[in-house]
Tab-separated table of C-alpha atoms in Angstrom:
chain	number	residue	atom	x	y	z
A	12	UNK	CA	-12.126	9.097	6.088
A	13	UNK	CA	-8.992	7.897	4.840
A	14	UNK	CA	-8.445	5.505	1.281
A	15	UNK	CA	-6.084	2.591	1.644
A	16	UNK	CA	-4.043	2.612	-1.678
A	17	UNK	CA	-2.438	0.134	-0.845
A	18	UNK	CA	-5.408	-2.110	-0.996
A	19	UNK	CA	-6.300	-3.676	-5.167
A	20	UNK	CA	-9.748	-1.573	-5.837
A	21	UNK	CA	-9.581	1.116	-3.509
A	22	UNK	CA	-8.827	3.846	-5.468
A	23	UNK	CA	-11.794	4.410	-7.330
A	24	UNK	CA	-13.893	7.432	-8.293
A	25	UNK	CA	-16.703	6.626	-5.826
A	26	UNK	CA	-14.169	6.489	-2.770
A	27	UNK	CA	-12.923	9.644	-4.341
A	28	UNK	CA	-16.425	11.105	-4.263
A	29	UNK	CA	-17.206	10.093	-1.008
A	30	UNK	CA	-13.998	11.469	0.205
A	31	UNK	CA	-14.645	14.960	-1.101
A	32	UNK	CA	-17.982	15.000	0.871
A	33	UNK	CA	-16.579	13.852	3.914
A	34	UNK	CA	-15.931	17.409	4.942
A	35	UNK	CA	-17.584	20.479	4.733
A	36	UNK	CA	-16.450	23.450	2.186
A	37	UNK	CA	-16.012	26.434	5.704
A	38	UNK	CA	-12.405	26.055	5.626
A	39	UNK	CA	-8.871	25.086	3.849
A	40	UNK	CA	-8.682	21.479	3.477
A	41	UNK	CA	-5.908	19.658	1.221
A	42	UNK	CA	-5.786	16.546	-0.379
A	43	UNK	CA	-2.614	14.054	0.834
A	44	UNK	CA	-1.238	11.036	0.727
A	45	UNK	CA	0.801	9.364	3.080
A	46	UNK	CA	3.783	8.124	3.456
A	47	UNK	CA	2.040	4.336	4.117
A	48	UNK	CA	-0.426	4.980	0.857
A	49	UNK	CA	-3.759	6.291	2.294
A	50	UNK	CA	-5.268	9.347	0.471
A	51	UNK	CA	-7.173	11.930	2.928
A	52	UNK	CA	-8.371	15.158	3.173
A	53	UNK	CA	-6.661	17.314	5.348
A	54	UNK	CA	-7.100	19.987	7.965
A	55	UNK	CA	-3.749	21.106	7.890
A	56	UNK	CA	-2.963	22.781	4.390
A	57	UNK	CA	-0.072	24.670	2.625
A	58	UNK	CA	3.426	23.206	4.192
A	59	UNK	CA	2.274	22.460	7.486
A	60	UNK	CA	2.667	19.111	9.184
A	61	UNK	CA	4.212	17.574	6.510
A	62	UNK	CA	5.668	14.307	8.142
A	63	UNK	CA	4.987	11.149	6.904
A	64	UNK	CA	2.950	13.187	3.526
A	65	UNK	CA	4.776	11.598	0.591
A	66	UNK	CA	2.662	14.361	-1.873
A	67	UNK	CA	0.218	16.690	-1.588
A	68	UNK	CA	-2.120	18.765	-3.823
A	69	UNK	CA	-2.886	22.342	-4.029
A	70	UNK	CA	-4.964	23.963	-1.261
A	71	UNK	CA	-8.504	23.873	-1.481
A	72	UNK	CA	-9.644	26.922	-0.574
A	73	UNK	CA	-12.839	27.767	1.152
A	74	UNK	CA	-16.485	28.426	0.123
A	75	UNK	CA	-15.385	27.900	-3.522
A	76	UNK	CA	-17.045	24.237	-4.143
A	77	UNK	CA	-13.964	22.004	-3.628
A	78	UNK	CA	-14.762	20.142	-0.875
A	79	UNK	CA	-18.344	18.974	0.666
A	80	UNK	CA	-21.766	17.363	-0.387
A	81	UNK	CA	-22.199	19.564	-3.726
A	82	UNK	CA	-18.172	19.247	-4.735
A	83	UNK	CA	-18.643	15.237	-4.514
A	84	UNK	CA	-21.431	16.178	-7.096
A	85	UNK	CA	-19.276	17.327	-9.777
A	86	UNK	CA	-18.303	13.872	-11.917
A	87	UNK	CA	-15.377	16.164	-13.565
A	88	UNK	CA	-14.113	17.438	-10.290
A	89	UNK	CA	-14.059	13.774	-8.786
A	90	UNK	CA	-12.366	12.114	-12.098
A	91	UNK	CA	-10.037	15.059	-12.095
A	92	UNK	CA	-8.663	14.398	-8.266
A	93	UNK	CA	-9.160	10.492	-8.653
A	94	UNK	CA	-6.391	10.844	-12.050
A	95	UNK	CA	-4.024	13.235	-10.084
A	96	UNK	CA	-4.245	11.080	-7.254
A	97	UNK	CA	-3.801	7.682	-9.756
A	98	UNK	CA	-1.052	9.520	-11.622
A	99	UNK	CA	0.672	10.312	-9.148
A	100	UNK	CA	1.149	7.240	-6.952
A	101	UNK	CA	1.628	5.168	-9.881
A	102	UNK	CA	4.892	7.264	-10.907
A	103	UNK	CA	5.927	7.592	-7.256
A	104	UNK	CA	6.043	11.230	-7.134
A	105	UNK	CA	7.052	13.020	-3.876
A	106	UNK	CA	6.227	16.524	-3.210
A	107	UNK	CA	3.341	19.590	-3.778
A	108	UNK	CA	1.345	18.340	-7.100
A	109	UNK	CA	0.753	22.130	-8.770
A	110	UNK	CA	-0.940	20.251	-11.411
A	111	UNK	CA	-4.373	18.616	-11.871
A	112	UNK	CA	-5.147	15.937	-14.468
């Protein structure tokens, strides 16, 4: 699953949510955004495949309720990613986000 932020009303904390459960919580994952504006959760974590990632957030690492079903359950988890994400974009930031809103 992928969020266009490019697109007026994407961004918003139930595409968040429903991004978070879109994978399960068995291994890394990180959260990205692309070059072109669409926020996903990724596969590849840390500083790997980094082309075309205009910022990143900190690894999520496994079996610790990040990512998944039960994560997408957790209203201050979502808001926190969904203002990081917001935040972020909006200023035009480029880089590894060590901070979450």
């Amino acid at each position: 699953m992928k969020i266009d932020l490019n697109k007026p009303g994407e961004l918003t904390l139930e595409n968040v949510r429903t991004l978070i459960a879109s994978k399960d919580d068995s291994t890394h994952r990180q959260i990205r955004v692309s070059n072109d504006g669409f926020l996903y959760l990724s596969d590849d974590v840390g500083n790997r495949n980094l082309d075309g990632v205009k910022f990143r957030l900190e690894t999520l690492d496994p079996f610790n309720g990040y990512v998944g079903a039960d994560a997408a359950k957790s209203d201050s988890w979502v808001e926190s990613v969904y203002r990081t994400v917001k935040k972020n974009r909006e200023s035009g930031f480029t880089g590894y986000v060590d901070f979450m809103e």
